[in-house]
Amino acid sequence: GAGVSQSPRYKVAKRGQDVALRCDPISGHVSLFWYQQALGQGPEFLTYFQNEAQLDKSGLPSDRFFAERPEGSVSTLKIQRTQQEDSAVYLCASSLVGNTVETQYFGPGTRLLVL
Amino acid sequence: AQSVTQLGSHVSVSEGALVLLRCNYSSSVPPYLFWYVQYPNQGLQLLLKYTTGATLVKGINGFEAEFKKSETSFHLTKPSAHMSDAAEYFCAVTSGSARQLTFGSGTQLTVLP
């Protein structure tokens, strides 16, 4: 596809369940970012990959959050033992090379609701 | 450290009126500044960005923004609002070696007929 795609678009989980969110970046894009957007807030950085290497995970809120990009393309964000405070929209973005001035292209997001 | 403040979480304008969305930033090194727009159930789309050079930046859909270092501002304007401009707008900053964007909390723009 031409843009960043994410699946599922919506996910309802019971508290304590594990979830996995998928991101397909634009083909050929080296850099991939995950952001968390709480209701009424701007996106907040979670983690950053360059190819398969996770170069920055400083934004992950706890060790229940884990992200991977094993082949340098598709990425998965996993949340273990979900809590109600994890309810948010999770946005994935990709950029061609990953330098500071590059445009990041965003997917539509996965809306996670933890009951 | 870097941060963004967007003044006014909700702005309403009449169709055809001037749009002004305010953004102030904080950065210890020269910033790179972005405006993104988000329509319901869609991802963020880049409107425009400032990196270096000309401080008045023109973007898509008739929007423009001016980088004012002395005021640490990057306000977004459009001379004449259209109904299709109704959306949420986010200002973002990055700088130095940082790759990630730091976003403001957003401004919801309503365009009244």
Coordinates of C-alpha atoms in Angstrom, one line a residue:
Chain A
G1 CA 0.0 0.0 0.0
A2 CA 1.0 3.6 -0.4
G3 CA 0.7 4.6 3.3
V4 CA 1.4 3.2 6.8
S5 CA -1.2 0.7 7.9
Q6 CA -2.0 -0.6 11.3
S7 CA -4.1 -3.5 12.6
P8 CA -6.4 -4.0 14.3
R9 CA -8.0 -0.6 14.1
Y10 CA -9.9 -1.2 17.3
K11 CA -9.1 -3.6 20.2
V12 CA -11.1 -4.2 23.3
A13 CA -9.2 -6.1 26.0
K14 CA -10.1 -7.2 29.5
R15 CA -7.8 -6.0 32.2
G16 CA -4.9 -8.4 32.5
Q17 CA -5.0 -9.6 28.9
D18 CA -2.0 -9.4 26.5
V19 CA -2.4 -7.5 23.2
A20 CA -0.4 -7.2 20.1
L21 CA -0.6 -4.2 17.7
R22 CA 0.8 -4.4 14.2
C23 CA 2.3 -1.7 12.0
D24 CA 3.2 -2.0 8.4
P25 CA 5.4 1.0 7.4
I26 CA 5.8 2.5 4.0
S27 CA 7.9 0.1 1.9
G28 CA 11.5 1.0 2.0
H29 CA 11.3 3.3 5.1
V30 CA 14.1 2.6 7.4
S31 CA 12.8 4.3 10.5
L32 CA 9.7 3.4 12.5
F33 CA 8.2 5.1 15.5
W34 CA 5.5 4.2 18.0
Y35 CA 3.5 6.9 19.8
Q36 CA 0.7 6.7 22.4
Q37 CA -2.1 9.2 22.2
A38 CA -4.4 9.5 25.2
L39 CA -7.8 11.0 24.8
G40 CA -7.6 14.7 24.4
Q41 CA -3.9 14.8 24.3
G42 CA -1.1 14.9 21.7
P43 CA 0.9 11.8 20.8
E44 CA 3.7 10.9 23.1
F45 CA 6.8 9.0 21.9
L46 CA 7.2 5.4 22.9
T47 CA 10.0 3.9 20.9
Y48 CA 12.1 4.1 17.7
F49 CA 13.6 1.6 15.3
Q50 CA 16.1 2.0 12.6
N51 CA 15.8 -1.1 10.5
E52 CA 15.6 -3.9 13.0
A53 CA 17.5 -2.1 15.7
Q54 CA 15.6 -0.5 18.5
L55 CA 17.6 2.6 19.1
D56 CA 15.4 4.4 21.6
K57 CA 12.8 2.9 24.0
S58 CA 12.9 5.7 26.5
G59 CA 9.2 6.4 26.2
L60 CA 7.9 3.0 27.0
P61 CA 5.9 3.5 30.2
S62 CA 6.7 0.2 31.9
D63 CA 8.2 -3.2 31.3
R64 CA 4.8 -4.5 30.3
F65 CA 5.4 -2.7 26.9
F66 CA 7.6 -4.4 24.4
A67 CA 8.2 -3.6 20.7
E68 CA 10.0 -5.5 18.0
R69 CA 10.8 -5.2 14.3
P70 CA 12.7 -8.4 13.6
E71 CA 13.2 -8.1 9.8
G72 CA 13.3 -4.3 9.6
S73 CA 9.9 -3.9 8.1
V74 CA 6.7 -4.8 10.1
S75 CA 6.7 -3.9 13.7
T76 CA 4.6 -5.2 16.6
L77 CA 3.9 -3.4 19.9
K78 CA 3.0 -5.8 22.6
I79 CA 1.4 -4.9 25.9
Q80 CA 1.3 -7.5 28.6
R81 CA -1.2 -7.7 31.4
T82 CA -3.1 -4.6 30.2
Q83 CA -4.3 -2.0 32.6
Q84 CA -7.1 0.6 32.2
E85 CA -4.5 3.3 31.9
D86 CA -3.2 1.7 28.8
S87 CA -6.4 2.7 27.0
A88 CA -5.3 5.0 24.2
V89 CA -4.7 5.3 20.5
Y90 CA -1.4 3.8 19.4
L91 CA 0.1 5.5 16.4
C92 CA 2.8 4.1 14.2
A93 CA 4.9 6.4 11.9
S94 CA 7.7 5.7 9.4
S95 CA 10.2 7.8 7.7
L96 CA 12.6 7.2 4.8
V97 CA 16.0 7.5 6.5
G98 CA 15.3 8.8 10.0
N99 CA 17.1 12.1 10.2
T100 CA 15.7 14.8 12.4
V101 CA 14.2 17.0 9.7
E102 CA 12.4 14.2 7.8
T103 CA 8.7 14.0 7.6
Q104 CA 7.2 11.1 9.6
Y105 CA 4.2 9.5 7.9
F106 CA 1.5 8.3 10.3
G107 CA -0.8 5.4 10.2
P108 CA -4.5 5.6 11.3
G109 CA -3.8 4.2 14.7
T110 CA -5.1 1.3 16.8
R111 CA -7.6 2.4 19.4
L112 CA -7.2 0.2 22.5
L113 CA -9.9 0.1 25.2
V114 CA -9.1 -1.9 28.3
L115 CA -12.1 -2.8 30.4
Chain B
A1 CA 14.7 19.0 26.7
Q2 CA 12.0 20.3 24.4
S3 CA 8.3 21.1 24.8
V4 CA 5.4 22.6 22.9
T5 CA 2.5 24.7 24.2
Q6 CA -0.6 25.2 22.1
L7 CA -2.7 28.0 23.4
G8 CA -6.4 27.3 23.1
S9 CA -7.6 23.7 23.0
H10 CA -10.7 24.8 21.0
V11 CA -10.9 27.5 18.4
S12 CA -14.0 28.5 16.4
V13 CA -14.0 30.6 13.3
S14 CA -16.6 31.5 10.7
E15 CA -16.2 30.2 7.2
G16 CA -14.1 32.7 5.3
A17 CA -12.5 34.2 8.4
L18 CA -8.8 34.2 9.4
V19 CA -7.5 31.1 11.1
L20 CA -4.9 31.6 13.8
L21 CA -3.6 28.6 15.8
R22 CA -0.9 29.4 18.4
C23 CA 2.2 27.3 19.1
N24 CA 5.1 28.2 21.4
Y25 CA 8.0 25.9 21.8
S26 CA 10.9 25.4 24.2
S27 CA 14.2 23.9 23.0
S28 CA 17.8 24.3 24.2
V29 CA 19.1 23.9 20.6
P30 CA 17.8 25.2 17.3
P31 CA 14.4 23.6 16.7
Y32 CA 12.7 21.9 13.8
L33 CA 9.0 22.7 13.9
F34 CA 6.0 20.9 12.4
W35 CA 2.3 21.3 12.1
Y36 CA 0.2 18.2 11.6
V37 CA -3.6 17.9 11.1
Q38 CA -5.7 15.0 12.3
Y39 CA -9.1 14.2 10.9
P40 CA -11.4 11.8 12.8
N41 CA -10.3 8.2 12.6
Q42 CA -7.3 9.1 10.4
G43 CA -3.6 9.4 11.0
L44 CA -1.7 12.7 11.3
Q45 CA -0.9 14.4 8.1
L46 CA 1.9 16.9 7.7
L47 CA 0.8 20.4 6.9
L48 CA 4.2 22.1 6.9
K49 CA 7.5 22.2 8.6
Y50 CA 10.3 24.6 9.4
T51 CA 13.9 23.3 9.3
T52 CA 16.3 26.1 8.3
G53 CA 16.2 29.1 6.0
A54 CA 13.1 31.1 5.2
T55 CA 11.1 31.7 8.4
L56 CA 7.8 31.9 6.6
V57 CA 6.8 28.4 5.6
K58 CA 3.9 27.6 3.2
G59 CA 2.1 24.3 3.4
I60 CA -0.7 22.4 2.0
N61 CA -4.4 23.6 1.8
G62 CA -3.4 27.3 2.0
F63 CA -1.8 27.1 5.5
E64 CA 1.4 28.9 6.4
A65 CA 3.4 29.4 9.6
E66 CA 6.1 31.8 10.6
F67 CA 9.1 30.8 12.8
K68 CA 9.9 33.6 15.3
K69 CA 12.9 32.8 17.3
S70 CA 12.6 35.9 19.5
E71 CA 9.1 34.9 20.5
T72 CA 9.8 31.1 20.5
S73 CA 6.6 30.8 18.4
F74 CA 5.4 29.0 15.3
H75 CA 1.8 30.1 14.8
L76 CA -0.3 28.6 12.0
T77 CA -2.5 30.8 9.9
K78 CA -4.8 30.6 6.9
P79 CA -6.4 33.7 5.4
S80 CA -9.8 32.2 4.8
A81 CA -11.3 29.2 6.6
H82 CA -13.1 26.5 4.8
M83 CA -15.5 24.0 6.2
S84 CA -13.1 21.2 5.3
D85 CA -10.5 22.7 7.6
A86 CA -12.4 21.5 10.7
A87 CA -10.0 19.1 12.4
E88 CA -7.5 18.8 15.2
Y89 CA -4.2 20.5 14.7
F90 CA -0.9 19.5 16.4
C91 CA 2.3 21.5 16.7
A92 CA 5.4 19.4 17.2
V93 CA 9.1 20.0 17.7
T94 CA 12.3 18.1 17.4
S95 CA 15.9 19.2 17.7
G96 CA 19.5 18.1 17.9
S97 CA 20.0 14.4 17.5
A98 CA 16.5 13.5 18.6
R99 CA 14.5 11.6 16.1
Q100 CA 11.1 11.6 17.9
L101 CA 8.6 14.4 17.7
T102 CA 7.4 16.1 20.9
F103 CA 3.8 17.2 20.3
G104 CA 1.6 19.8 21.9
S105 CA -1.8 18.9 23.3
G106 CA -3.6 19.9 20.1
T107 CA -6.2 22.5 19.0
Q108 CA -9.6 21.5 17.8
L109 CA -10.7 23.9 15.0
T110 CA -14.4 24.3 14.4
V111 CA -15.6 26.2 11.3
L112 CA -19.0 27.7 11.5
P113 CA -21.2 28.3 8.5

